[in-house]
PDB file of C-alpha atoms in Angstrom:
ATOM      1  CA  ARG E1328     -35.331  46.784 -51.846  1.00 70.00           C
ATOM      2  CA  ARG E1329     -36.548  47.768 -48.430  1.00 78.00           C
ATOM      3  CA  GLY E1330     -40.177  46.672 -48.768  1.00 82.00           C
ATOM      4  CA  ARG E1331     -42.295  44.996 -46.100  1.00 86.00           C
ATOM      5  CA  VAL E1332     -45.045  42.488 -46.856  1.00 88.00           C
ATOM      6  CA  VAL E1333     -48.279  43.479 -45.092  1.00 90.00           C
ATOM      7  CA  THR E1334     -50.584  40.667 -46.255  1.00 89.00           C
ATOM      8  CA  ASP E1335     -50.573  37.851 -48.756  1.00 88.00           C
ATOM      9  CA  SER E1336     -53.659  35.859 -49.711  1.00 89.00           C
ATOM     10  CA  MET E1337     -54.846  33.460 -52.394  1.00 89.00           C
ATOM     11  CA  VAL E1338     -57.290  34.879 -54.954  1.00 85.00           C
ATOM     12  CA  ASP E1339     -60.432  32.709 -54.923  1.00 89.00           C
ATOM     13  CA  GLY E1340     -60.782  30.389 -57.924  1.00 88.00           C
ATOM     14  CA  THR E1341     -57.256  31.008 -59.294  1.00 85.00           C
ATOM     15  CA  ASP E1342     -53.639  30.052 -58.654  1.00 82.00           C
ATOM     16  CA  LEU E1343     -52.783  33.700 -57.970  1.00 83.00           C
ATOM     17  CA  ILE E1344     -51.454  35.100 -54.739  1.00 84.00           C
ATOM     18  CA  GLN E1345     -52.224  38.738 -53.947  1.00 85.00           C
ATOM     19  CA  VAL E1346     -49.461  40.436 -51.983  1.00 86.00           C
ATOM     20  CA  THR E1347     -49.946  43.771 -50.253  1.00 87.00           C
ATOM     21  CA  ALA E1348     -46.688  45.409 -49.268  1.00 87.00           C
ATOM     22  CA  THR E1349     -45.164  48.779 -48.470  1.00 87.00           C
ATOM     23  CA  ILE E1350     -42.047  50.029 -50.238  1.00 86.00           C
ATOM     24  CA  PRO E1351     -40.268  53.383 -50.110  1.00 83.00           C
ATOM     25  CA  GLN E1352     -41.292  55.557 -53.046  1.00 80.00           C
ATOM     26  CA  ALA E1353     -37.679  56.199 -54.025  1.00 76.00           C
ATOM     27  CA  GLU E1354     -37.125  52.451 -54.432  1.00 79.00           C
ATOM     28  CA  SER E1355     -40.317  51.827 -56.412  1.00 80.00           C
ATOM     29  CA  PHE E1356     -38.878  53.126 -59.698  1.00 80.00           C
ATOM     30  CA  GLY E1357     -38.175  50.182 -61.997  1.00 81.00           C
ATOM     31  CA  LEU E1358     -40.040  47.748 -59.736  1.00 83.00           C
ATOM     32  CA  ALA E1359     -42.315  46.260 -62.423  1.00 83.00           C
ATOM     33  CA  PRO E1360     -39.526  45.330 -64.887  1.00 85.00           C
ATOM     34  CA  GLU E1361     -37.419  43.906 -62.060  1.00 86.00           C
ATOM     35  CA  LEU E1362     -40.311  41.758 -60.781  1.00 84.00           C
ATOM     36  CA  LEU E1363     -41.024  40.478 -64.291  1.00 85.00           C
ATOM     37  CA  LYS E1364     -37.351  39.669 -64.867  1.00 88.00           C
ATOM     38  CA  LYS E1365     -36.802  37.900 -61.541  1.00 86.00           C
ATOM     39  CA  SER E1366     -40.022  35.884 -61.821  1.00 84.00           C
ATOM     40  CA  SER E1367     -39.544  34.971 -65.513  1.00 83.00           C
ATOM     41  CA  GLY E1368     -42.751  36.803 -66.426  1.00 78.00           C
ATOM     42  CA  GLU E1369     -44.957  35.037 -63.856  1.00 81.00           C
ATOM     43  CA  VAL E1370     -45.813  38.260 -61.990  1.00 80.00           C
ATOM     44  CA  THR E1371     -48.540  40.492 -63.327  1.00 77.00           C
ATOM     45  CA  ALA E1372     -47.869  44.229 -63.411  1.00 72.00           C
ATOM     46  CA  PRO E1373     -47.862  45.612 -59.868  1.00 78.00           C
ATOM     47  CA  GLU E1374     -50.359  48.281 -58.908  1.00 81.00           C
ATOM     48  CA  LEU E1375     -48.510  50.941 -56.942  1.00 81.00           C
ATOM     49  CA  VAL E1376     -50.699  53.167 -54.769  1.00 83.00           C
ATOM     50  CA  PHE E1377     -49.445  55.833 -52.370  1.00 83.00           C
ATOM     51  CA  SER E1378     -50.276  54.866 -48.799  1.00 83.00           C
ATOM     52  CA  HIS E1379     -48.528  57.078 -46.254  1.00 81.00           C
ATOM     53  CA  TRP E1380     -45.466  59.069 -45.317  1.00 82.00           C
ATOM     54  CA  GLU E1381     -42.944  57.621 -42.913  1.00 80.00           C
ATOM     55  CA  VAL E1382     -40.028  59.466 -41.334  1.00 81.00           C
ATOM     56  CA  LEU E1383     -36.608  57.825 -41.466  1.00 79.00           C
ATOM     57  CA  GLU E1384     -35.072  57.879 -38.015  1.00 82.00           C
ATOM     58  CA  GLU E1385     -31.537  58.596 -39.168  1.00 80.00           C
ATOM     59  CA  ASP E1386     -29.493  61.675 -39.941  1.00 80.00           C
ATOM     60  CA  PRO E1387     -28.378  61.582 -43.588  1.00 79.00           C
ATOM     61  CA  PHE E1388     -25.207  63.557 -42.833  1.00 77.00           C
ATOM     62  CA  TRP E1389     -24.123  61.815 -39.611  1.00 78.00           C
ATOM     63  CA  VAL E1390     -20.437  60.934 -39.326  1.00 77.00           C
ATOM     64  CA  PRO E1391     -18.935  59.244 -36.218  1.00 78.00           C
ATOM     65  CA  THR E1392     -16.941  61.725 -34.136  1.00 81.00           C
ATOM     66  CA  THR E1393     -16.137  60.081 -30.808  1.00 84.00           C
ATOM     67  CA  GLU E1394     -13.825  57.099 -30.263  1.00 85.00           C
ATOM     68  CA  GLU E1395     -16.753  54.956 -29.148  1.00 86.00           C
ATOM     69  CA  GLU E1396     -18.774  55.775 -32.288  1.00 80.00           C
ATOM     70  CA  ARG E1397     -15.751  54.975 -34.473  1.00 78.00           C
ATOM     71  CA  GLU E1398     -15.365  51.596 -32.768  1.00 80.00           C
ATOM     72  CA  ASP E1399     -19.050  50.770 -33.297  1.00 78.00           C
ATOM     73  CA  HIS E1400     -19.465  52.085 -36.864  1.00 72.00           C
ATOM     74  CA  GLY E1401     -15.957  52.133 -38.285  1.00 70.00           C
ATOM     75  CA  ASP E1402     -13.950  55.169 -39.359  1.00 65.00           C
ATOM     76  CA  LEU E1403     -16.353  56.687 -41.869  1.00 61.00           C
ATOM     77  CA  THR E1404     -15.312  59.904 -43.533  1.00 59.00           C
ATOM     78  CA  THR E1405     -18.707  60.332 -45.204  1.00 57.00           C
ATOM     79  CA  ALA E1406     -22.222  59.195 -44.414  1.00 55.00           C
ATOM     80  CA  SER E1407     -22.446  57.200 -47.648  1.00 62.00           C
ATOM     81  CA  ASP E1408     -24.043  54.155 -45.970  1.00 68.00           C
ATOM     82  CA  SER E1409     -27.089  56.127 -44.823  1.00 77.00           C
ATOM     83  CA  ASP E1410     -30.395  55.152 -46.452  1.00 78.00           C
ATOM     84  CA  ALA E1411     -31.678  58.717 -46.015  1.00 81.00           C
ATOM     85  CA  LEU E1412     -28.670  60.132 -47.880  1.00 83.00           C
ATOM     86  CA  LYS E1413     -29.079  57.489 -50.587  1.00 83.00           C
ATOM     87  CA  TYR E1414     -32.714  58.595 -51.101  1.00 83.00           C
ATOM     88  CA  ILE E1415     -31.660  62.251 -51.218  1.00 84.00           C
ATOM     89  CA  ARG E1416     -29.092  61.468 -53.918  1.00 85.00           C
ATOM     90  CA  ILE E1417     -31.543  59.373 -55.981  1.00 83.00           C
ATOM     91  CA  VAL E1418     -34.239  62.051 -55.955  1.00 83.00           C
ATOM     92  CA  ARG E1419     -31.822  64.905 -56.686  1.00 84.00           C
ATOM     93  CA  SER E1420     -30.237  63.067 -59.625  1.00 85.00           C
ATOM     94  CA  ARG E1421     -33.662  62.104 -61.015  1.00 83.00           C
ATOM     95  CA  LYS E1422     -34.727  65.768 -60.869  1.00 86.00           C
ATOM     96  CA  GLY E1423     -31.461  66.927 -62.469  1.00 84.00           C
ATOM     97  CA  LEU E1424     -30.293  68.778 -59.358  1.00 83.00           C
ATOM     98  CA  LEU E1425     -26.787  69.035 -57.955  1.00 79.00           C
ATOM     99  CA  VAL E1426     -25.644  65.806 -56.291  1.00 79.00           C
ATOM    100  CA  ASP E1427     -22.649  65.859 -53.907  1.00 72.00           C
ATOM    101  CA  SER E1428     -21.226  69.061 -55.392  1.00 64.00           C
ATOM    102  CA  SER E1429     -20.004  67.120 -58.425  1.00 55.00           C
ATOM    103  CA  LYS E1430     -20.680  70.055 -60.746  1.00 54.00           C
ATOM    104  CA  ILE E1431     -18.295  72.894 -60.042  1.00 57.00           C
ATOM    105  CA  VAL E1432     -18.063  76.113 -62.016  1.00 60.00           C
ATOM    106  CA  VAL E1433     -14.592  75.921 -63.537  1.00 60.00           C
ATOM    107  CA  ALA E1434     -14.361  79.185 -65.407  1.00 61.00           C
ATOM    108  CA  ALA E1435     -16.839  81.612 -63.846  1.00 62.00           C
ATOM    109  CA  GLU E1436     -15.227  84.574 -65.587  1.00 66.00           C
ATOM    110  CA  LYS E1437     -16.364  83.111 -68.911  1.00 60.00           C
ATOM    111  CA  GLN E1438     -20.034  83.220 -67.988  1.00 58.00           C
ATOM    112  CA  ARG E1439     -22.099  85.497 -70.155  1.00 62.00           C
ATOM    113  CA  THR E1440     -25.322  87.263 -69.403  1.00 63.00           C
ATOM    114  CA  LEU E1441     -28.107  87.023 -71.919  1.00 62.00           C
ATOM    115  CA  SER E1442     -28.480  90.271 -73.801  1.00 64.00           C
ATOM    116  CA  ARG E1443     -31.919  91.639 -74.422  1.00 64.00           C
ATOM    117  CA  LYS E1444     -33.130  91.223 -78.008  1.00 62.00           C
ATOM    118  CA  LYS E1445     -34.134  94.534 -79.550  1.00 59.00           C
TER     119      LYS E1445
END
């Protein structure tokens, strides 16, 4: 996950360490079970509080076009490595929206309109 630790300090009178960190909201889903699993239950439930918005400085749909860009980034046909595009896909799939045009109307002529009940 792409979190950053802001502070960590010992809680007075205990063996506990309090960690304050920032993590993208899209990556915070499933954080508590993952922390419990990776720490063998030693971590108490995290308290997630919204802090601020931060703009990602990358274009989610960027694909290298020039020779120089292809040499630096490889010959990508899609922008699948982009974190911004990954977040877009995660949020759209969680909301049940169309992701990467995977749902295509196959037989549009078979669509029916709802008739009004009399």
